[in-house]
């Protein structure tokens, strides 16, 4: 399998295809609507691989987990207040990005609850991606973008591009 990966990287490095730079990749993670613009297995694989990269000594059975939007897909008055200015536009641009997604076994209890309630539920999670969110004080557009940047850095380490 290692030879196949090395051969693929080498082939991609030599063809005329444009491979995104790390900066383009990072920017893509911040703005790409991963949840909406990918297949269910693709988006789950990305989140599962990020979770596995924590190398937790007691890993969770990821097959049973589902994807949760921290800022929910449906805006509530509490979330409009949480998001602040231009809530509808911010919601449209960030709701499906990687920075706003996690894995959970508690999708139904999380629902569209305000962030404070979601924090309580996620703080009991054994999923590192969710525990990090539970440590946040608020869940603002800046928090979503900051998390997206952290996940982009992790992803670059997990999925390095071909050599140049």
Short mmCIF file of C-alpha atoms in Angstrom, two decimals:
data_model
loop_
_atom_site.label_atom_id
_atom_site.label_comp_id
_atom_site.label_asym_id
_atom_site.label_seq_id
_atom_site.Cartn_x
_atom_site.Cartn_y
_atom_site.Cartn_z
CA UNK A 1 0.00 0.00 0.00
CA UNK A 2 2.86 2.41 0.79
CA UNK A 3 4.24 1.95 -2.73
CA UNK A 4 0.86 2.85 -4.19
CA UNK A 5 0.70 6.08 -2.17
CA UNK A 6 4.26 7.02 -3.14
CA UNK A 7 3.59 6.27 -6.81
CA UNK A 8 0.39 8.34 -6.75
CA UNK A 9 2.16 11.32 -5.15
CA UNK A 10 4.92 11.08 -7.71
CA UNK A 11 2.47 10.92 -10.61
CA UNK A 12 0.47 13.87 -9.32
CA UNK A 13 3.67 15.86 -8.84
CA UNK A 14 4.67 15.44 -12.46
CA UNK A 15 1.45 16.01 -14.35
CA UNK A 16 0.16 19.40 -15.37
CA UNK A 17 -2.62 19.36 -12.79
CA UNK A 18 -2.76 22.22 -10.34
CA UNK A 19 -2.50 20.94 -6.82
CA UNK A 20 -3.71 23.49 -4.24
CA UNK A 21 -1.10 25.20 -2.12
CA UNK A 22 -1.35 24.81 1.64
CA UNK A 23 -2.79 28.33 1.77
CA UNK A 24 -5.45 27.51 -0.86
CA UNK A 25 -6.28 24.29 0.96
CA UNK A 26 -6.64 26.13 4.27
CA UNK A 27 -8.83 28.81 2.71
CA UNK A 28 -10.96 26.12 1.11
CA UNK A 29 -11.58 24.49 4.48
CA UNK A 30 -12.71 27.82 5.91
CA UNK A 31 -15.27 28.56 3.19
CA UNK A 32 -16.24 25.24 1.59
CA UNK A 33 -19.69 23.93 2.54
CA UNK A 34 -18.37 20.48 3.34
CA UNK A 35 -21.65 19.15 4.68
CA UNK A 36 -23.74 20.31 1.75
CA UNK A 37 -21.22 19.79 -1.07
CA UNK A 38 -19.93 16.29 -0.31
CA UNK A 39 -21.30 12.79 -0.08
CA UNK A 40 -22.26 11.55 3.40
CA UNK A 41 -19.45 8.97 3.44
CA UNK A 42 -16.90 11.60 2.36
CA UNK A 43 -17.70 14.12 5.08
CA UNK A 44 -17.89 11.42 7.73
CA UNK A 45 -14.54 9.99 6.63
CA UNK A 46 -12.93 13.41 6.98
CA UNK A 47 -14.25 13.91 10.51
CA UNK A 48 -13.45 10.32 11.52
CA UNK A 49 -9.88 10.64 10.24
CA UNK A 50 -9.41 13.93 12.11
CA UNK A 51 -10.76 12.29 15.28
CA UNK A 52 -8.46 9.27 14.88
CA UNK A 53 -5.45 11.59 14.52
CA UNK A 54 -5.76 12.43 18.24
CA UNK A 55 -4.62 8.85 18.92
CA UNK A 56 -6.79 8.66 22.02
CA UNK A 57 -5.82 5.72 24.26
CA UNK A 58 -9.47 4.65 24.43
CA UNK A 59 -10.89 5.36 20.96
CA UNK A 60 -14.63 5.65 20.41
CA UNK A 61 -16.49 3.40 17.96
CA UNK A 62 -16.85 6.02 15.22
CA UNK A 63 -19.26 3.93 13.14
CA UNK A 64 -22.09 4.74 15.56
CA UNK A 65 -21.59 8.49 15.46
CA UNK A 66 -23.35 11.05 13.31
CA UNK A 67 -22.42 14.54 12.18
CA UNK A 68 -23.61 17.45 14.30
CA UNK A 69 -23.78 21.10 13.30
CA UNK A 70 -22.83 23.14 16.38
CA UNK A 71 -24.47 26.26 14.98
CA UNK A 72 -27.63 24.44 13.88
CA UNK A 73 -28.95 24.14 10.36
CA UNK A 74 -32.09 25.99 11.44
CA UNK A 75 -31.56 29.37 13.09
CA UNK A 76 -33.40 29.96 16.34
CA UNK A 77 -33.77 33.32 18.10
CA UNK A 78 -31.10 32.24 20.61
CA UNK A 79 -28.67 31.47 17.80
CA UNK A 80 -29.40 34.76 16.03
CA UNK A 81 -28.38 36.47 19.27
CA UNK A 82 -25.32 34.20 19.65
CA UNK A 83 -24.14 34.90 16.10
CA UNK A 84 -24.80 38.61 16.30
CA UNK A 85 -24.68 41.04 13.41
CA UNK A 86 -25.74 39.75 9.97
CA UNK A 87 -26.81 36.45 11.53
CA UNK A 88 -28.56 35.08 8.45
CA UNK A 89 -25.63 35.79 6.11
CA UNK A 90 -23.10 34.45 8.62
CA UNK A 91 -25.25 31.36 9.12
CA UNK A 92 -25.43 30.70 5.37
CA UNK A 93 -21.67 31.05 4.95
CA UNK A 94 -20.51 29.01 7.97
CA UNK A 95 -23.15 26.47 8.96
CA UNK A 96 -21.87 23.66 6.71
CA UNK A 97 -18.12 24.36 7.00
CA UNK A 98 -15.74 21.96 8.71
CA UNK A 99 -15.19 24.37 11.59
CA UNK A 100 -18.85 24.03 12.60
CA UNK A 101 -19.09 20.23 12.38
CA UNK A 102 -18.32 17.46 14.82
CA UNK A 103 -19.10 13.80 15.45
CA UNK A 104 -21.51 12.78 18.18
CA UNK A 105 -23.64 10.00 19.50
CA UNK A 106 -26.00 12.63 20.94
CA UNK A 107 -27.37 14.25 17.79
CA UNK A 108 -31.03 14.27 18.90
CA UNK A 109 -30.39 15.67 22.39
CA UNK A 110 -28.18 18.42 20.88
CA UNK A 111 -30.86 19.48 18.40
CA UNK A 112 -31.09 23.27 17.88
CA UNK A 113 -30.29 24.06 21.49
CA UNK A 114 -28.36 27.21 22.39
CA UNK A 115 -24.60 26.83 22.63
CA UNK A 116 -24.58 26.71 26.45
CA UNK A 117 -26.76 23.58 26.42
CA UNK A 118 -24.73 22.00 23.62
CA UNK A 119 -21.55 22.66 25.64
CA UNK A 120 -22.99 20.72 28.59
CA UNK A 121 -23.79 17.72 26.41
CA UNK A 122 -20.51 17.82 24.45
CA UNK A 123 -18.44 18.13 27.64
CA UNK A 124 -19.46 14.55 28.46
CA UNK A 125 -18.39 13.27 25.04
CA UNK A 126 -15.51 10.88 24.50
CA UNK A 127 -14.95 12.41 21.05
CA UNK A 128 -11.99 14.80 21.16
CA UNK A 129 -13.41 16.95 18.35
CA UNK A 130 -16.50 17.56 20.50
CA UNK A 131 -14.67 17.99 23.80
CA UNK A 132 -12.66 20.83 22.26
CA UNK A 133 -15.86 22.62 21.32
CA UNK A 134 -17.22 22.17 24.85
CA UNK A 135 -14.18 24.07 26.14
CA UNK A 136 -15.13 27.18 24.13
CA UNK A 137 -16.76 30.09 25.98
CA UNK A 138 -18.97 31.06 23.01
CA UNK A 139 -19.62 29.87 19.47
CA UNK A 140 -19.27 32.94 17.29
CA UNK A 141 -18.23 33.23 13.65
CA UNK A 142 -14.66 33.89 14.85
CA UNK A 143 -14.73 30.70 16.94
CA UNK A 144 -15.93 28.68 13.94
CA UNK A 145 -13.19 30.16 11.75
CA UNK A 146 -10.51 29.57 14.42
CA UNK A 147 -11.53 25.95 14.76
CA UNK A 148 -11.56 25.62 10.97
CA UNK A 149 -7.94 26.86 10.91
CA UNK A 150 -6.92 24.34 13.59
CA UNK A 151 -8.60 21.51 11.68
CA UNK A 152 -6.98 22.68 8.44
CA UNK A 153 -3.56 22.42 10.09
CA UNK A 154 -4.38 18.91 11.27
CA UNK A 155 -5.68 17.96 7.81
CA UNK A 156 -2.50 19.22 6.10
CA UNK A 157 -0.50 16.86 8.31
CA UNK A 158 -2.83 13.94 7.65
CA UNK A 159 -3.21 14.48 3.90
CA UNK A 160 -0.03 16.12 2.59
CA UNK A 161 -0.01 17.06 -1.06
CA UNK A 162 2.36 15.59 -3.61
CA UNK A 163 5.91 16.78 -3.79
CA UNK A 164 6.53 19.80 -5.97
#
